mmCIF file of C-alpha atoms in Angstrom:
data_model
loop_
_atom_site.group_PDB
_atom_site.id
_atom_site.type_symbol
_atom_site.label_atom_id
_atom_site.label_comp_id
_atom_site.label_asym_id
_atom_site.label_seq_id
_atom_site.Cartn_x
_atom_site.Cartn_y
_atom_site.Cartn_z
ATOM 1 C CA MET A 11 0.000 0.000 0.000
ATOM 2 C CA ASN A 12 1.363 3.387 -1.047
ATOM 3 C CA GLU A 13 0.830 6.349 1.317
ATOM 4 C CA THR A 14 1.526 10.003 0.472
ATOM 5 C CA MET A 15 0.306 13.362 1.850
ATOM 6 C CA VAL A 16 -1.814 15.199 -0.723
ATOM 7 C CA THR A 17 -3.979 18.294 -1.042
ATOM 8 C CA LEU A 18 -7.046 17.907 -3.272
ATOM 9 C CA VAL A 19 -9.375 20.601 -4.574
ATOM 10 C CA GLY A 20 -12.787 19.506 -5.792
ATOM 11 C CA ASN A 21 -16.492 19.189 -5.005
ATOM 12 C CA ALA A 22 -18.352 16.908 -2.630
ATOM 13 C CA ALA A 23 -19.837 14.306 -5.000
ATOM 14 C CA THR A 24 -21.900 12.396 -2.418
ATOM 15 C CA ALA A 25 -23.638 13.109 0.864
ATOM 16 C CA VAL A 26 -21.543 12.616 3.987
ATOM 17 C CA GLU A 27 -22.103 9.244 5.673
ATOM 18 C CA HIS A 28 -21.582 9.783 9.409
ATOM 19 C CA ARG A 29 -21.480 6.875 11.860
ATOM 20 C CA GLN A 30 -19.609 5.495 14.844
ATOM 21 C CA THR A 31 -17.321 2.494 14.908
ATOM 22 C CA THR A 32 -18.087 -0.358 17.318
ATOM 23 C CA ALA A 33 -15.588 1.315 19.683
ATOM 24 C CA GLY A 34 -17.654 4.526 19.569
ATOM 25 C CA VAL A 35 -15.244 6.543 17.391
ATOM 26 C CA PRO A 36 -17.020 8.916 14.958
ATOM 27 C CA VAL A 37 -16.130 8.457 11.294
ATOM 28 C CA ALA A 38 -17.396 10.336 8.220
ATOM 29 C CA ARG A 39 -17.073 9.295 4.581
ATOM 30 C CA PHE A 40 -17.873 11.018 1.282
ATOM 31 C CA ARG A 41 -16.678 11.050 -2.322
ATOM 32 C CA LEU A 42 -14.780 14.044 -3.724
ATOM 33 C CA ALA A 43 -14.763 14.823 -7.460
ATOM 34 C CA ALA A 44 -11.643 16.652 -8.648
ATOM 35 C CA THR A 45 -11.623 17.892 -12.240
ATOM 36 C CA SER A 46 -8.485 19.273 -13.834
ATOM 37 C CA ARG A 47 -8.828 22.440 -15.931
ATOM 38 C CA ARG A 48 -6.548 23.747 -18.637
ATOM 39 C CA TRP A 49 -6.358 26.760 -20.920
ATOM 40 C CA ASP A 50 -7.176 25.857 -24.518
ATOM 41 C CA LYS A 51 -5.153 28.305 -26.634
ATOM 42 C CA ALA A 52 -6.978 27.426 -29.839
ATOM 43 C CA GLN A 53 -10.429 28.139 -28.375
ATOM 44 C CA GLU A 54 -9.134 30.799 -25.963
ATOM 45 C CA ARG A 55 -11.070 29.428 -23.002
ATOM 46 C CA TRP A 56 -10.756 27.086 -20.046
ATOM 47 C CA THR A 57 -11.752 23.475 -20.648
ATOM 48 C CA ASP A 58 -12.393 20.629 -18.233
ATOM 49 C CA GLY A 59 -10.086 17.638 -18.242
ATOM 50 C CA GLU A 60 -10.534 14.256 -16.603
ATOM 51 C CA THR A 61 -12.484 13.947 -13.348
ATOM 52 C CA SER A 62 -11.000 11.771 -10.607
ATOM 53 C CA PHE A 63 -13.036 10.527 -7.653
ATOM 54 C CA TYR A 64 -11.588 10.005 -4.189
ATOM 55 C CA THR A 65 -13.138 8.440 -1.114
ATOM 56 C CA VAL A 66 -12.439 10.819 1.781
ATOM 57 C CA ARG A 67 -12.557 9.542 5.366
ATOM 58 C CA SER A 68 -12.275 11.598 8.524
ATOM 59 C CA TRP A 69 -12.259 10.563 12.162
ATOM 60 C CA ARG A 70 -13.298 11.861 15.583
ATOM 61 C CA GLY A 71 -13.929 15.625 15.851
ATOM 62 C CA LEU A 72 -13.129 16.241 12.196
ATOM 63 C CA ALA A 73 -15.758 13.632 11.253
ATOM 64 C CA ASP A 74 -18.405 15.369 13.380
ATOM 65 C CA ASN A 75 -17.539 18.766 11.870
ATOM 66 C CA VAL A 76 -17.581 17.417 8.296
ATOM 67 C CA ALA A 77 -21.023 15.870 8.850
ATOM 68 C CA ALA A 78 -22.341 19.206 10.157
ATOM 69 C CA SER A 79 -20.679 21.356 7.472
ATOM 70 C CA VAL A 80 -20.423 19.613 4.080
ATOM 71 C CA ALA A 81 -23.202 19.131 1.506
ATOM 72 C CA VAL A 82 -23.214 17.667 -1.987
ATOM 73 C CA GLY A 83 -21.772 19.988 -4.627
ATOM 74 C CA GLU A 84 -19.860 22.258 -2.246
ATOM 75 C CA PRO A 85 -16.287 23.177 -3.248
ATOM 76 C CA LEU A 86 -13.729 21.742 -0.826
ATOM 77 C CA VAL A 87 -10.019 21.573 -0.110
ATOM 78 C CA VAL A 88 -8.942 18.264 1.459
ATOM 79 C CA GLN A 89 -5.540 17.459 2.906
ATOM 80 C CA GLY A 90 -4.604 13.985 4.056
ATOM 81 C CA ARG A 91 -2.846 10.707 3.459
ATOM 82 C CA LEU A 92 -3.504 9.193 0.035
ATOM 83 C CA ARG A 93 -3.902 5.411 -0.011
ATOM 84 C CA LEU A 94 -3.913 3.644 -3.347
ATOM 85 C CA ARG A 95 -5.406 0.168 -3.284
ATOM 86 C CA GLU A 96 -5.989 -2.464 -5.891
ATOM 87 C CA GLY A 97 -7.731 -5.797 -5.936
ATOM 88 C CA GLU A 98 -9.662 -8.241 -8.015
ATOM 89 C CA GLN A 99 -13.348 -9.054 -8.023
ATOM 90 C CA SER A 100 -14.466 -12.585 -7.419
ATOM 91 C CA PRO A 101 -15.029 -14.698 -10.555
ATOM 92 C CA GLU A 102 -18.813 -14.547 -9.896
ATOM 93 C CA LYS A 103 -18.645 -10.749 -10.250
ATOM 94 C CA GLY A 104 -16.593 -10.797 -13.442
ATOM 95 C CA GLY A 105 -13.057 -11.117 -12.060
ATOM 96 C CA GLN A 106 -12.156 -7.524 -12.998
ATOM 97 C CA ARG A 107 -9.183 -5.784 -11.377
ATOM 98 C CA TRP A 108 -10.070 -2.598 -9.503
ATOM 99 C CA PHE A 109 -8.171 0.396 -8.200
ATOM 100 C CA SER A 110 -9.195 2.745 -5.421
ATOM 101 C CA ALA A 111 -7.877 6.137 -4.253
ATOM 102 C CA GLU A 112 -8.758 6.952 -0.651
ATOM 103 C CA VAL A 113 -7.738 9.878 1.531
ATOM 104 C CA ASP A 114 -7.554 9.761 5.330
ATOM 105 C CA ALA A 115 -8.160 13.468 5.908
ATOM 106 C CA VAL A 116 -6.319 15.575 8.457
ATOM 107 C CA ALA A 117 -7.976 18.843 7.326
ATOM 108 C CA ILE A 118 -11.057 19.679 5.251
ATOM 109 C CA GLY A 119 -12.402 23.124 4.448
ATOM 110 C CA HIS A 120 -14.524 25.004 1.980
ATOM 111 C CA ASP A 121 -12.686 26.440 -1.038
ATOM 112 C CA LEU A 122 -12.910 30.175 -0.350
ATOM 113 C CA SER A 123 -11.782 31.055 -3.874
ATOM 114 C CA ARG A 124 -15.300 30.002 -4.908
ATOM 115 C CA GLY A 125 -17.442 31.377 -2.091
ATOM 116 C CA THR A 126 -17.579 32.464 1.530
ATOM 117 C CA ALA A 127 -17.956 30.581 4.793
ATOM 118 C CA ALA A 128 -18.587 31.499 8.428
ATOM 119 C CA PHE A 129 -16.400 29.622 10.918
ATOM 120 C CA ARG A 130 -17.920 28.547 14.239
ATOM 121 C CA ARG A 131 -15.714 27.043 16.935
ATOM 122 C CA VAL A 132 -17.266 23.999 18.632
ATOM 123 C CA THR A 133 -16.961 22.861 22.207
ATOM 124 C CA ARG A 134 -16.621 19.130 22.633
ATOM 125 C CA VAL A 135 -17.780 17.137 25.628
ATOM 126 C CA SER A 136 -15.601 14.104 26.318
ATOM 127 C CA ARG A 137 -16.836 10.808 27.708
ATOM 128 C CA MET A 138 -16.146 12.067 31.247
ATOM 129 C CA ASN A 139 -18.306 15.191 30.668
ATOM 130 C CA VAL A 140 -15.257 17.420 30.782
ATOM 131 C CA THR A 141 -15.244 20.276 28.285
ATOM 132 C CA ASP A 142 -12.323 20.075 25.853
ATOM 133 C CA GLN A 143 -12.243 23.597 24.509
ATOM 134 C CA GLU A 144 -9.306 25.082 22.683
ATOM 135 C CA PRO A 145 -7.900 28.090 24.502
ATOM 136 C CA VAL A 146 -8.827 31.355 22.877
ATOM 137 C CA PRO A 147 -5.637 33.242 22.017
ATOM 138 C CA ALA A 148 -5.141 36.683 23.495
ATOM 139 C CA PRO A 149 -5.810 39.498 21.034
ATOM 140 C CA ARG A 150 -2.741 40.476 19.089
ATOM 141 C CA PRO A 151 -1.563 44.071 19.339
ATOM 142 C CA ASP A 152 -2.375 46.102 16.246
ATOM 143 C CA PRO A 153 0.975 46.873 14.579
ATOM 144 C CA PHE A 154 -0.713 49.623 12.536
ATOM 145 C CA GLN A 155 -2.378 51.442 15.418
ATOM 146 C CA GLY A 156 -1.679 55.145 15.042
ATOM 147 C CA ALA A 157 0.040 54.587 11.690
ATOM 148 C CA ARG A 158 -3.028 54.523 9.473
ATOM 149 C CA PRO A 159 -3.311 57.744 7.450
ATOM 150 C CA ASN A 160 -7.126 57.953 7.508
ATOM 151 C CA PRO A 161 -8.597 55.520 10.016
ATOM 152 C CA GLU A 162 -12.309 54.953 9.653
ATOM 153 C CA PRO A 163 -14.292 55.999 12.714
ATOM 154 C CA GLU A 164 -15.514 53.139 14.822
ATOM 155 C CA PRO A 165 -19.236 52.835 15.503
ATOM 156 C CA GLU A 166 -20.392 54.219 18.801
ATOM 157 C CA PRO A 167 -20.531 51.436 21.367
ATOM 158 C CA GLY A 168 -23.872 50.914 22.979
ATOM 159 C CA PRO A 169 -25.303 48.638 25.615
ATOM 160 C CA GLU A 170 -26.358 46.142 22.937
ATOM 161 C CA SER A 171 -22.831 45.813 21.529
ATOM 162 C CA GLY A 172 -21.268 44.732 24.838
ATOM 163 C CA THR A 173 -18.145 46.791 24.135
ATOM 164 C CA ARG A 174 -16.475 49.602 26.013
ATOM 165 C CA PRO A 175 -15.493 52.832 24.316
ATOM 166 C CA ARG A 176 -11.871 53.006 23.200
ATOM 167 C CA PRO A 177 -9.836 56.025 24.256
ATOM 168 C CA ALA A 178 -9.188 58.485 21.441
ATOM 169 C CA PRO A 179 -5.789 57.946 19.786
ATOM 170 C CA GLU A 180 -3.099 60.418 20.672
ATOM 171 C CA PRO A 181 -2.320 62.928 17.927
ATOM 172 C CA VAL A 182 0.826 62.241 15.954
ATOM 173 C CA THR A 183 3.087 65.299 15.758
ATOM 174 C CA GLN A 184 5.772 65.763 13.151
ATOM 175 C CA PRO A 185 9.033 67.528 14.213
#
């Protein structure tokens, strides 16, 4: 069995099948269609090439998120370990040789070159009812604060916004 890390860009070709293994581990599976495109100089337009289909599997939290986020036809970017398999059908089924390309995904996301998405962080509850939440990083300092030539005014904070007013920036004086 050959195993290589790959990044695939394509569309979800089937609905996500979401289930749990007998050990209770979530797993999700769907097919991804990836079509190559090339510029046809003679016709001066893009043309579609061959379409390849990949079975994409994801496990645990990624599987849960894929099941909640991916629908048929949506453009995706998938990164994972490519597994190429081959075999032979039984003589009753024709005895044909078959080949399969499967990806054990480590990351899956929507292709933002073709649309927009809204990210929502999830909180997971483990088997012991302990919340496994990623720490929220502290806000980064704004390296451009005070250096913008024409900053846009911020909206007035109100009780519904839950924010406090920011102090006015100090004027920048030139020597």
